[in-house]
Amino acid sequence: MKASHRSVFSGLAVAGLLTAVFGGATAHAATPKKPQVLNVAHRGASAYAPEHTMASYELGDKMKGDYIEIDLQMTKDGHLIALHDETLDRTTNGTGQVKDHTLAEIKQLDAGSWFNEQYPAYAKAEYKGLKVPTLDEVLKRFGKNKKYYIETKAPDIYPGMEEKLLCTLKKYGLTSKKSLRNGHVLVQSFSQESLLKMNRLNPDIPLVQLLWYDISGHISDEELNEVKQYAVGVGPNFDKIDRSYVQKVREHGLEIHPYTVNEKADMRKLIDWGVTGMFTNHPDRLREVLKEK
């Protein structure tokens, strides 16, 4: 999870307030003394297996991550796939923009060997030749009883991404009242426009506004009040926030899920500050930290 810019609040507002429940408390309830901290497996257990592959998702689930995080891109022929980058170059043996390739073309690529080369300590023979999964394949594999934290990546270059996402979630029963009440889906994005569109299409889907700070993070009451009109929380980069930032977000009745937290000392610090979840490449480490409490 990374962005080259901080999300800009446009001043747009939508009617209604989401009251989705997850983490054991309503999104707009008073700040709990000891909030449940969600363990989000960032791109799966991506410290140990190639990110956004079935192997990584399965390992994250085995390590008891609460959520499987899925970044979405869209192929030339309109299929949603699990991939972080808009290009194929970094995590496959392909090149070029995802949007310029069909699903069949992308399915020919090796999405695992790069990991073995870059992280030899965790290399495994079975990672060679892993395929880029579609969102449909991930949901079919894990089913409606698992929890998914889904990001719309670069939605401005993928017209119709939000409609396709909702259609796929509905197909697997993840937009039912029961499923949403039990927190089986969260949708996040750096794009406020994409989140506002999701809110218009289905106001029951809990949304999280991603934020990126190049310097020390600051968020105003005005910005938080605006976010609260369409989202249940915010997700800033953890290394640019402090205790006062966390407390301010919580005082506004919003969840806060910083990213990407991989060291136990940072996990403990954020928990002490009062975050309600965090993204980690090491869901096993976060589970160990949470057991200390």
PDB file of C-alpha atoms in Angstrom:
ATOM      1  CA  MET A   1       0.000   0.000   0.000  1.00  0.00           C
ATOM      2  CA  LYS A   2       1.611   3.188  -1.121  1.00  0.00           C
ATOM      3  CA  ALA A   3       0.703   6.359  -2.948  1.00  0.00           C
ATOM      4  CA  SER A   4       2.793   9.103  -4.462  1.00  0.00           C
ATOM      5  CA  HIS A   5       0.502  11.786  -3.106  1.00  0.00           C
ATOM      6  CA  ARG A   6      -1.672  12.618  -0.160  1.00  0.00           C
ATOM      7  CA  SER A   7      -5.363  12.251  -0.809  1.00  0.00           C
ATOM      8  CA  VAL A   8      -6.956  15.660  -1.315  1.00  0.00           C
ATOM      9  CA  PHE A   9     -10.361  16.379   0.164  1.00  0.00           C
ATOM     10  CA  SER A  10     -12.462  17.996  -2.497  1.00  0.00           C
ATOM     11  CA  GLY A  11     -15.275  19.396  -0.378  1.00  0.00           C
ATOM     12  CA  LEU A  12     -17.765  16.954  -1.858  1.00  0.00           C
ATOM     13  CA  ALA A  13     -20.311  15.542   0.568  1.00  0.00           C
ATOM     14  CA  VAL A  14     -22.907  12.804   0.390  1.00  0.00           C
ATOM     15  CA  ALA A  15     -26.039  12.399   2.385  1.00  0.00           C
ATOM     16  CA  GLY A  16     -26.312   9.764   5.057  1.00  0.00           C
ATOM     17  CA  LEU A  17     -23.899   8.276   7.510  1.00  0.00           C
ATOM     18  CA  LEU A  18     -22.624   4.713   7.452  1.00  0.00           C
ATOM     19  CA  THR A  19     -23.159   2.783  10.620  1.00  0.00           C
ATOM     20  CA  ALA A  20     -21.421  -0.444   9.609  1.00  0.00           C
ATOM     21  CA  VAL A  21     -20.171  -2.562  12.459  1.00  0.00           C
ATOM     22  CA  PHE A  22     -16.743  -4.118  12.625  1.00  0.00           C
ATOM     23  CA  GLY A  23     -14.081  -4.566  15.248  1.00  0.00           C
ATOM     24  CA  GLY A  24     -16.766  -5.032  17.854  1.00  0.00           C
ATOM     25  CA  ALA A  25     -18.017  -1.429  17.827  1.00  0.00           C
ATOM     26  CA  THR A  26     -20.108   0.776  15.616  1.00  0.00           C
ATOM     27  CA  ALA A  27     -18.084   2.978  13.317  1.00  0.00           C
ATOM     28  CA  HIS A  28     -19.435   6.157  14.885  1.00  0.00           C
ATOM     29  CA  ALA A  29     -19.593   5.126  18.519  1.00  0.00           C
ATOM     30  CA  ALA A  30     -17.699   6.867  21.288  1.00  0.00           C
ATOM     31  CA  THR A  31     -14.034   5.964  21.516  1.00  0.00           C
ATOM     32  CA  PRO A  32     -13.716   2.628  23.312  1.00  0.00           C
ATOM     33  CA  LYS A  33     -11.082   2.285  26.029  1.00  0.00           C
ATOM     34  CA  LYS A  34      -9.667  -0.903  24.536  1.00  0.00           C
ATOM     35  CA  PRO A  35     -10.654  -1.149  20.858  1.00  0.00           C
ATOM     36  CA  GLN A  36     -10.266  -4.465  19.147  1.00  0.00           C
ATOM     37  CA  VAL A  37      -7.281  -4.194  16.814  1.00  0.00           C
ATOM     38  CA  LEU A  38      -7.816  -5.704  13.373  1.00  0.00           C
ATOM     39  CA  ASN A  39      -4.923  -7.723  11.964  1.00  0.00           C
ATOM     40  CA  VAL A  40      -4.904  -7.054   8.210  1.00  0.00           C
ATOM     41  CA  ALA A  41      -2.642  -9.342   6.174  1.00  0.00           C
ATOM     42  CA  HIS A  42      -1.115  -6.799   3.773  1.00  0.00           C
ATOM     43  CA  ARG A  43      -1.201  -8.323   0.277  1.00  0.00           C
ATOM     44  CA  GLY A  44      -1.478 -11.589   2.201  1.00  0.00           C
ATOM     45  CA  ALA A  45       1.446 -12.677   4.385  1.00  0.00           C
ATOM     46  CA  SER A  46       3.645 -10.858   1.900  1.00  0.00           C
ATOM     47  CA  ALA A  47       6.821 -11.016   3.992  1.00  0.00           C
ATOM     48  CA  TYR A  48       6.868 -14.772   3.461  1.00  0.00           C
ATOM     49  CA  ALA A  49       5.272 -15.384   0.058  1.00  0.00           C
ATOM     50  CA  PRO A  50       4.797 -13.506  -3.246  1.00  0.00           C
ATOM     51  CA  GLU A  51       2.315 -10.691  -2.655  1.00  0.00           C
ATOM     52  CA  HIS A  52      -1.198 -10.982  -4.052  1.00  0.00           C
ATOM     53  CA  THR A  53      -0.900 -14.673  -4.898  1.00  0.00           C
ATOM     54  CA  MET A  54      -2.990 -17.491  -3.505  1.00  0.00           C
ATOM     55  CA  ALA A  55       0.089 -18.681  -1.598  1.00  0.00           C
ATOM     56  CA  SER A  56       0.365 -15.344   0.190  1.00  0.00           C
ATOM     57  CA  TYR A  57      -3.358 -15.150   0.945  1.00  0.00           C
ATOM     58  CA  GLU A  58      -3.439 -18.718   2.235  1.00  0.00           C
ATOM     59  CA  LEU A  59      -0.453 -18.089   4.489  1.00  0.00           C
ATOM     60  CA  GLY A  60      -2.009 -14.891   5.838  1.00  0.00           C
ATOM     61  CA  ASP A  61      -5.149 -16.837   6.648  1.00  0.00           C
ATOM     62  CA  LYS A  62      -3.105 -19.605   8.293  1.00  0.00           C
ATOM     63  CA  MET A  63      -1.367 -16.963  10.420  1.00  0.00           C
ATOM     64  CA  LYS A  64      -4.806 -15.846  11.650  1.00  0.00           C
ATOM     65  CA  GLY A  65      -4.956 -12.492   9.931  1.00  0.00           C
ATOM     66  CA  ASP A  66      -8.430 -11.012  10.392  1.00  0.00           C
ATOM     67  CA  TYR A  67      -8.585  -9.688   6.848  1.00  0.00           C
ATOM     68  CA  ILE A  68      -7.136 -10.627   3.463  1.00  0.00           C
ATOM     69  CA  GLU A  69      -6.102  -7.400   1.770  1.00  0.00           C
ATOM     70  CA  ILE A  70      -6.635  -7.286  -1.998  1.00  0.00           C
ATOM     71  CA  ASP A  71      -5.450  -4.506  -4.317  1.00  0.00           C
ATOM     72  CA  LEU A  72      -7.455  -4.331  -7.531  1.00  0.00           C
ATOM     73  CA  GLN A  73      -6.389  -3.590 -11.084  1.00  0.00           C
ATOM     74  CA  MET A  74      -8.504  -4.199 -14.199  1.00  0.00           C
ATOM     75  CA  THR A  75      -7.498  -5.983 -17.403  1.00  0.00           C
ATOM     76  CA  LYS A  76      -8.058  -4.796 -20.950  1.00  0.00           C
ATOM     77  CA  ASP A  77     -11.068  -7.093 -21.209  1.00  0.00           C
ATOM     78  CA  GLY A  78     -12.620  -5.935 -17.941  1.00  0.00           C
ATOM     79  CA  HIS A  79     -11.547  -8.516 -15.342  1.00  0.00           C
ATOM     80  CA  LEU A  80     -10.617  -7.456 -11.812  1.00  0.00           C
ATOM     81  CA  ILE A  81      -7.277  -8.935 -10.754  1.00  0.00           C
ATOM     82  CA  ALA A  82      -5.273  -8.872  -7.524  1.00  0.00           C
ATOM     83  CA  LEU A  83      -2.169  -6.788  -8.214  1.00  0.00           C
ATOM     84  CA  HIS A  84      -0.668  -3.762  -6.497  1.00  0.00           C
ATOM     85  CA  ASP A  85       0.982  -1.976  -9.398  1.00  0.00           C
ATOM     86  CA  GLU A  86      -0.589  -0.545 -12.524  1.00  0.00           C
ATOM     87  CA  THR A  87       2.254  -2.213 -14.411  1.00  0.00           C
ATOM     88  CA  LEU A  88       3.263  -5.866 -14.624  1.00  0.00           C
ATOM     89  CA  ASP A  89       7.012  -5.324 -14.383  1.00  0.00           C
ATOM     90  CA  ARG A  90       7.746  -5.543 -10.648  1.00  0.00           C
ATOM     91  CA  THR A  91       5.883  -8.689  -9.588  1.00  0.00           C
ATOM     92  CA  THR A  92       5.641 -10.715 -12.805  1.00  0.00           C
ATOM     93  CA  ASN A  93       7.877 -11.561 -15.754  1.00  0.00           C
ATOM     94  CA  GLY A  94       5.661  -9.403 -17.948  1.00  0.00           C
ATOM     95  CA  THR A  95       5.971  -5.753 -18.909  1.00  0.00           C
ATOM     96  CA  GLY A  96       3.660  -2.841 -19.541  1.00  0.00           C
ATOM     97  CA  GLN A  97       0.350  -1.583 -18.216  1.00  0.00           C
ATOM     98  CA  VAL A  98      -2.252  -3.977 -16.832  1.00  0.00           C
ATOM     99  CA  LYS A  99      -4.948  -2.114 -18.748  1.00  0.00           C
ATOM    100  CA  ASP A 100      -3.260  -2.971 -22.037  1.00  0.00           C
ATOM    101  CA  HIS A 101      -3.319  -6.751 -21.432  1.00  0.00           C
ATOM    102  CA  THR A 102      -6.149  -9.280 -21.484  1.00  0.00           C
ATOM    103  CA  LEU A 103      -6.706 -11.670 -18.614  1.00  0.00           C
ATOM    104  CA  ALA A 104      -5.549 -14.564 -20.809  1.00  0.00           C
ATOM    105  CA  GLU A 105      -2.270 -12.769 -21.464  1.00  0.00           C
ATOM    106  CA  ILE A 106      -1.725 -12.005 -17.773  1.00  0.00           C
ATOM    107  CA  LYS A 107      -2.526 -15.592 -16.806  1.00  0.00           C
ATOM    108  CA  GLN A 108       0.503 -16.684 -18.845  1.00  0.00           C
ATOM    109  CA  LEU A 109       2.853 -14.741 -16.558  1.00  0.00           C
ATOM    110  CA  ASP A 110       4.977 -15.936 -13.642  1.00  0.00           C
ATOM    111  CA  ALA A 111       4.003 -13.988 -10.516  1.00  0.00           C
ATOM    112  CA  GLY A 112       6.225 -15.840  -8.046  1.00  0.00           C
ATOM    113  CA  SER A 113       9.807 -16.225  -9.236  1.00  0.00           C
ATOM    114  CA  TRP A 114      10.649 -12.576  -8.558  1.00  0.00           C
ATOM    115  CA  PHE A 115      10.030 -13.214  -4.851  1.00  0.00           C
ATOM    116  CA  ASN A 116      12.470 -16.125  -4.736  1.00  0.00           C
ATOM    117  CA  GLU A 117      15.135 -13.951  -6.323  1.00  0.00           C
ATOM    118  CA  GLN A 118      14.507 -10.929  -4.099  1.00  0.00           C
ATOM    119  CA  TYR A 119      13.937 -12.802  -0.816  1.00  0.00           C
ATOM    120  CA  PRO A 120      16.091 -15.966  -0.957  1.00  0.00           C
ATOM    121  CA  ALA A 121      15.636 -16.626   2.784  1.00  0.00           C
ATOM    122  CA  TYR A 122      11.932 -17.280   2.143  1.00  0.00           C
ATOM    123  CA  ALA A 123      12.223 -18.754  -1.348  1.00  0.00           C
ATOM    124  CA  LYS A 124      10.259 -21.906  -2.156  1.00  0.00           C
ATOM    125  CA  ALA A 125      10.214 -24.004  -5.303  1.00  0.00           C
ATOM    126  CA  GLU A 126       6.426 -23.913  -5.409  1.00  0.00           C
ATOM    127  CA  TYR A 127       6.440 -20.117  -5.719  1.00  0.00           C
ATOM    128  CA  LYS A 128       7.919 -20.353  -9.199  1.00  0.00           C
ATOM    129  CA  GLY A 129       5.174 -20.005 -11.774  1.00  0.00           C
ATOM    130  CA  LEU A 130       2.438 -18.738  -9.468  1.00  0.00           C
ATOM    131  CA  LYS A 131      -0.343 -16.946 -11.315  1.00  0.00           C
ATOM    132  CA  VAL A 132      -2.003 -13.568 -10.821  1.00  0.00           C
ATOM    133  CA  PRO A 133      -5.422 -14.349  -9.326  1.00  0.00           C
ATOM    134  CA  THR A 134      -8.686 -12.681 -10.243  1.00  0.00           C
ATOM    135  CA  LEU A 135     -10.904 -11.242  -7.514  1.00  0.00           C
ATOM    136  CA  ASP A 136     -13.443 -13.878  -8.484  1.00  0.00           C
ATOM    137  CA  GLU A 137     -10.905 -16.657  -7.876  1.00  0.00           C
ATOM    138  CA  VAL A 138      -9.893 -15.283  -4.474  1.00  0.00           C
ATOM    139  CA  LEU A 139     -13.485 -15.016  -3.259  1.00  0.00           C
ATOM    140  CA  LYS A 140     -14.319 -18.453  -4.619  1.00  0.00           C
ATOM    141  CA  ARG A 141     -11.284 -19.960  -2.880  1.00  0.00           C
ATOM    142  CA  PHE A 142     -11.877 -18.437   0.566  1.00  0.00           C
ATOM    143  CA  GLY A 143     -15.655 -18.044   0.539  1.00  0.00           C
ATOM    144  CA  LYS A 144     -18.136 -15.737   2.173  1.00  0.00           C
ATOM    145  CA  ASN A 145     -17.102 -16.543   5.736  1.00  0.00           C
ATOM    146  CA  LYS A 146     -13.680 -14.905   5.404  1.00  0.00           C
ATOM    147  CA  LYS A 147     -13.048 -11.169   5.624  1.00  0.00           C
ATOM    148  CA  TYR A 148     -11.742  -9.037   2.775  1.00  0.00           C
ATOM    149  CA  TYR A 149     -10.159  -5.576   2.801  1.00  0.00           C
ATOM    150  CA  ILE A 150     -10.276  -4.435  -0.818  1.00  0.00           C
ATOM    151  CA  GLU A 151      -8.617  -1.402  -2.408  1.00  0.00           C
ATOM    152  CA  THR A 152      -9.679   0.231  -5.650  1.00  0.00           C
ATOM    153  CA  LYS A 153      -6.328   1.110  -7.206  1.00  0.00           C
ATOM    154  CA  ALA A 154      -6.073   3.813  -9.886  1.00  0.00           C
ATOM    155  CA  PRO A 155      -9.858   3.842 -10.426  1.00  0.00           C
ATOM    156  CA  ASP A 156      -9.504   6.865 -12.709  1.00  0.00           C
ATOM    157  CA  ILE A 157      -7.938   4.658 -15.406  1.00  0.00           C
ATOM    158  CA  TYR A 158     -10.421   1.809 -14.929  1.00  0.00           C
ATOM    159  CA  PRO A 159     -13.944   3.057 -15.732  1.00  0.00           C
ATOM    160  CA  GLY A 160     -16.577   0.832 -14.164  1.00  0.00           C
ATOM    161  CA  MET A 161     -14.256  -0.701 -11.569  1.00  0.00           C
ATOM    162  CA  GLU A 162     -16.626   0.051  -8.695  1.00  0.00           C
ATOM    163  CA  GLU A 163     -19.644  -1.489 -10.443  1.00  0.00           C
ATOM    164  CA  LYS A 164     -17.674  -4.651 -11.244  1.00  0.00           C
ATOM    165  CA  LEU A 165     -16.449  -4.872  -7.653  1.00  0.00           C
ATOM    166  CA  LEU A 166     -19.956  -4.636  -6.227  1.00  0.00           C
ATOM    167  CA  CYS A 167     -21.271  -7.159  -8.748  1.00  0.00           C
ATOM    168  CA  THR A 168     -18.555  -9.649  -7.757  1.00  0.00           C
ATOM    169  CA  LEU A 169     -19.113  -9.120  -4.036  1.00  0.00           C
ATOM    170  CA  LYS A 170     -22.838  -9.681  -4.522  1.00  0.00           C
ATOM    171  CA  LYS A 171     -22.151 -12.874  -6.455  1.00  0.00           C
ATOM    172  CA  TYR A 172     -20.462 -14.343  -3.389  1.00  0.00           C
ATOM    173  CA  GLY A 173     -23.035 -13.120  -0.885  1.00  0.00           C
ATOM    174  CA  LEU A 174     -20.753 -10.476   0.578  1.00  0.00           C
ATOM    175  CA  THR A 175     -23.186  -7.576   0.244  1.00  0.00           C
ATOM    176  CA  SER A 176     -25.924  -9.165   2.304  1.00  0.00           C
ATOM    177  CA  LYS A 177     -26.982  -7.393   5.493  1.00  0.00           C
ATOM    178  CA  LYS A 178     -25.634 -10.260   7.597  1.00  0.00           C
ATOM    179  CA  SER A 179     -22.276 -10.264   5.849  1.00  0.00           C
ATOM    180  CA  LEU A 180     -21.842  -6.518   6.145  1.00  0.00           C
ATOM    181  CA  ARG A 181     -23.011  -6.526   9.750  1.00  0.00           C
ATOM    182  CA  ASN A 182     -20.310  -9.080  10.528  1.00  0.00           C
ATOM    183  CA  GLY A 183     -17.634  -6.978   8.852  1.00  0.00           C
ATOM    184  CA  HIS A 184     -16.795  -9.340   5.991  1.00  0.00           C
ATOM    185  CA  VAL A 185     -15.969  -6.516   3.569  1.00  0.00           C
ATOM    186  CA  LEU A 186     -14.155  -3.210   3.847  1.00  0.00           C
ATOM    187  CA  VAL A 187     -13.342  -1.112   0.774  1.00  0.00           C
ATOM    188  CA  GLN A 188     -10.545   1.436   0.805  1.00  0.00           C
ATOM    189  CA  SER A 189      -9.007   3.846  -1.667  1.00  0.00           C
ATOM    190  CA  PHE A 190      -6.773   6.890  -1.921  1.00  0.00           C
ATOM    191  CA  SER A 191      -9.374   8.176  -4.377  1.00  0.00           C
ATOM    192  CA  GLN A 192     -12.137  10.057  -2.605  1.00  0.00           C
ATOM    193  CA  GLU A 193     -14.045  10.097  -5.881  1.00  0.00           C
ATOM    194  CA  SER A 194     -13.998   6.285  -6.010  1.00  0.00           C
ATOM    195  CA  LEU A 195     -15.238   6.008  -2.429  1.00  0.00           C
ATOM    196  CA  LEU A 196     -18.017   8.520  -3.032  1.00  0.00           C
ATOM    197  CA  LYS A 197     -19.068   6.500  -6.059  1.00  0.00           C
ATOM    198  CA  MET A 198     -19.079   3.307  -3.986  1.00  0.00           C
ATOM    199  CA  ASN A 199     -21.213   5.074  -1.404  1.00  0.00           C
ATOM    200  CA  ARG A 200     -23.712   6.175  -4.044  1.00  0.00           C
ATOM    201  CA  LEU A 201     -23.900   2.680  -5.534  1.00  0.00           C
ATOM    202  CA  ASN A 202     -24.267   0.926  -2.181  1.00  0.00           C
ATOM    203  CA  PRO A 203     -24.324   3.085   0.970  1.00  0.00           C
ATOM    204  CA  ASP A 204     -24.146  -0.018   3.176  1.00  0.00           C
ATOM    205  CA  ILE A 205     -20.554  -0.891   2.197  1.00  0.00           C
ATOM    206  CA  PRO A 206     -18.122   0.339   4.903  1.00  0.00           C
ATOM    207  CA  LEU A 207     -15.411   2.500   3.368  1.00  0.00           C
ATOM    208  CA  VAL A 208     -11.983   3.679   4.509  1.00  0.00           C
ATOM    209  CA  GLN A 209     -10.218   6.759   3.177  1.00  0.00           C
ATOM    210  CA  LEU A 210      -6.533   6.080   2.602  1.00  0.00           C
ATOM    211  CA  LEU A 211      -4.096   8.925   3.261  1.00  0.00           C
ATOM    212  CA  TRP A 212      -0.440   9.465   2.447  1.00  0.00           C
ATOM    213  CA  TYR A 213       1.789  11.958   4.225  1.00  0.00           C
ATOM    214  CA  ASP A 214       5.261  12.984   3.070  1.00  0.00           C
ATOM    215  CA  ILE A 215       5.842  14.867   6.311  1.00  0.00           C
ATOM    216  CA  SER A 216       4.255  14.715   9.760  1.00  0.00           C
ATOM    217  CA  GLY A 217       0.601  13.891   9.385  1.00  0.00           C
ATOM    218  CA  HIS A 218      -2.089  16.428  10.258  1.00  0.00           C
ATOM    219  CA  ILE A 219      -5.807  16.156   9.741  1.00  0.00           C
ATOM    220  CA  SER A 220      -8.298  18.899  10.512  1.00  0.00           C
ATOM    221  CA  ASP A 221     -11.709  18.671  12.133  1.00  0.00           C
ATOM    222  CA  GLU A 222     -13.175  19.766   8.810  1.00  0.00           C
ATOM    223  CA  GLU A 223     -11.462  16.939   6.942  1.00  0.00           C
ATOM    224  CA  LEU A 224     -12.540  14.362   9.516  1.00  0.00           C
ATOM    225  CA  ASN A 225     -16.128  15.587   9.448  1.00  0.00           C
ATOM    226  CA  GLU A 226     -16.112  15.293   5.668  1.00  0.00           C
ATOM    227  CA  VAL A 227     -14.692  11.770   5.724  1.00  0.00           C
ATOM    228  CA  LYS A 228     -17.369  10.799   8.212  1.00  0.00           C
ATOM    229  CA  GLN A 229     -20.037  11.626   5.644  1.00  0.00           C
ATOM    230  CA  TYR A 230     -19.070   8.627   3.487  1.00  0.00           C
ATOM    231  CA  ALA A 231     -16.525   6.471   5.342  1.00  0.00           C
ATOM    232  CA  VAL A 232     -16.109   4.624   8.619  1.00  0.00           C
ATOM    233  CA  GLY A 233     -12.413   5.304   8.994  1.00  0.00           C
ATOM    234  CA  VAL A 234      -9.062   6.477   7.677  1.00  0.00           C
ATOM    235  CA  GLY A 235      -5.846   4.662   6.819  1.00  0.00           C
ATOM    236  CA  PRO A 236      -2.674   6.787   7.065  1.00  0.00           C
ATOM    237  CA  ASN A 237       0.950   5.713   6.646  1.00  0.00           C
ATOM    238  CA  PHE A 238       1.930   4.847  10.221  1.00  0.00           C
ATOM    239  CA  ASP A 239       5.368   6.462  10.306  1.00  0.00           C
ATOM    240  CA  LYS A 240       3.996   9.990   9.883  1.00  0.00           C
ATOM    241  CA  ILE A 241       1.357  10.003  12.636  1.00  0.00           C
ATOM    242  CA  ASP A 242       1.485  10.336  16.409  1.00  0.00           C
ATOM    243  CA  ARG A 243      -0.681   9.732  19.455  1.00  0.00           C
ATOM    244  CA  SER A 244      -2.571  13.019  19.076  1.00  0.00           C
ATOM    245  CA  TYR A 245      -3.423  12.172  15.452  1.00  0.00           C
ATOM    246  CA  VAL A 246      -4.847   8.798  16.485  1.00  0.00           C
ATOM    247  CA  GLN A 247      -6.823  10.274  19.355  1.00  0.00           C
ATOM    248  CA  LYS A 248      -8.259  13.031  17.176  1.00  0.00           C
ATOM    249  CA  VAL A 249      -9.505  10.507  14.633  1.00  0.00           C
ATOM    250  CA  ARG A 250     -11.048   8.367  17.371  1.00  0.00           C
ATOM    251  CA  GLU A 251     -12.699  11.384  19.028  1.00  0.00           C
ATOM    252  CA  HIS A 252     -14.515  11.943  15.738  1.00  0.00           C
ATOM    253  CA  GLY A 253     -15.911   8.410  15.952  1.00  0.00           C
ATOM    254  CA  LEU A 254     -13.823   7.059  13.090  1.00  0.00           C
ATOM    255  CA  GLU A 255     -11.733   3.906  12.872  1.00  0.00           C
ATOM    256  CA  ILE A 256      -8.008   4.205  12.118  1.00  0.00           C
ATOM    257  CA  HIS A 257      -6.014   1.475  10.358  1.00  0.00           C
ATOM    258  CA  PRO A 258      -2.419   2.604   9.710  1.00  0.00           C
ATOM    259  CA  TYR A 259      -0.131   0.886   7.187  1.00  0.00           C
ATOM    260  CA  THR A 260       2.318  -0.917   6.808  1.00  0.00           C
ATOM    261  CA  VAL A 261       3.546  -1.956  10.274  1.00  0.00           C
ATOM    262  CA  ASN A 262       6.110  -4.752  10.418  1.00  0.00           C
ATOM    263  CA  GLU A 263       8.109  -4.292  13.632  1.00  0.00           C
ATOM    264  CA  LYS A 264       6.723  -5.363  17.002  1.00  0.00           C
ATOM    265  CA  ALA A 265       7.859  -2.160  18.709  1.00  0.00           C
ATOM    266  CA  ASP A 266       5.811  -0.085  16.248  1.00  0.00           C
ATOM    267  CA  MET A 267       2.828  -2.408  16.639  1.00  0.00           C
ATOM    268  CA  ARG A 268       2.899  -2.010  20.426  1.00  0.00           C
ATOM    269  CA  LYS A 269       3.222   1.770  20.145  1.00  0.00           C
ATOM    270  CA  LEU A 270       0.255   2.088  17.789  1.00  0.00           C
ATOM    271  CA  ILE A 271      -1.886  -0.163  19.977  1.00  0.00           C
ATOM    272  CA  ASP A 272      -1.000   1.993  22.966  1.00  0.00           C
ATOM    273  CA  TRP A 273      -2.058   5.070  21.005  1.00  0.00           C
ATOM    274  CA  GLY A 274      -5.477   3.521  20.349  1.00  0.00           C
ATOM    275  CA  VAL A 275      -5.532   2.418  16.701  1.00  0.00           C
ATOM    276  CA  THR A 276      -8.325   0.029  15.766  1.00  0.00           C
ATOM    277  CA  GLY A 277      -6.388  -1.988  13.216  1.00  0.00           C
ATOM    278  CA  MET A 278      -3.226  -2.074  11.142  1.00  0.00           C
ATOM    279  CA  PHE A 279      -1.782  -3.538   7.973  1.00  0.00           C
ATOM    280  CA  THR A 280       1.238  -5.787   8.236  1.00  0.00           C
ATOM    281  CA  ASN A 281       3.297  -8.073   6.021  1.00  0.00           C
ATOM    282  CA  HIS A 282       3.813 -10.151   9.187  1.00  0.00           C
ATOM    283  CA  PRO A 283       0.352 -11.107  10.512  1.00  0.00           C
ATOM    284  CA  ASP A 284       2.029 -13.715  12.711  1.00  0.00           C
ATOM    285  CA  ARG A 285       4.006 -10.996  14.512  1.00  0.00           C
ATOM    286  CA  LEU A 286       0.955  -8.842  15.082  1.00  0.00           C
ATOM    287  CA  ARG A 287      -0.943 -11.842  16.424  1.00  0.00           C
ATOM    288  CA  GLU A 288       1.866 -12.440  18.926  1.00  0.00           C
ATOM    289  CA  VAL A 289       1.766  -8.789  20.002  1.00  0.00           C
ATOM    290  CA  LEU A 290      -2.002  -8.837  20.393  1.00  0.00           C
ATOM    291  CA  LYS A 291      -1.724 -11.922  22.577  1.00  0.00           C
ATOM    292  CA  GLU A 292       0.461  -9.932  24.968  1.00  0.00           C
ATOM    293  CA  LYS A 293      -2.424  -7.625  25.807  1.00  0.00           C
TER     294      LYS A 293
END
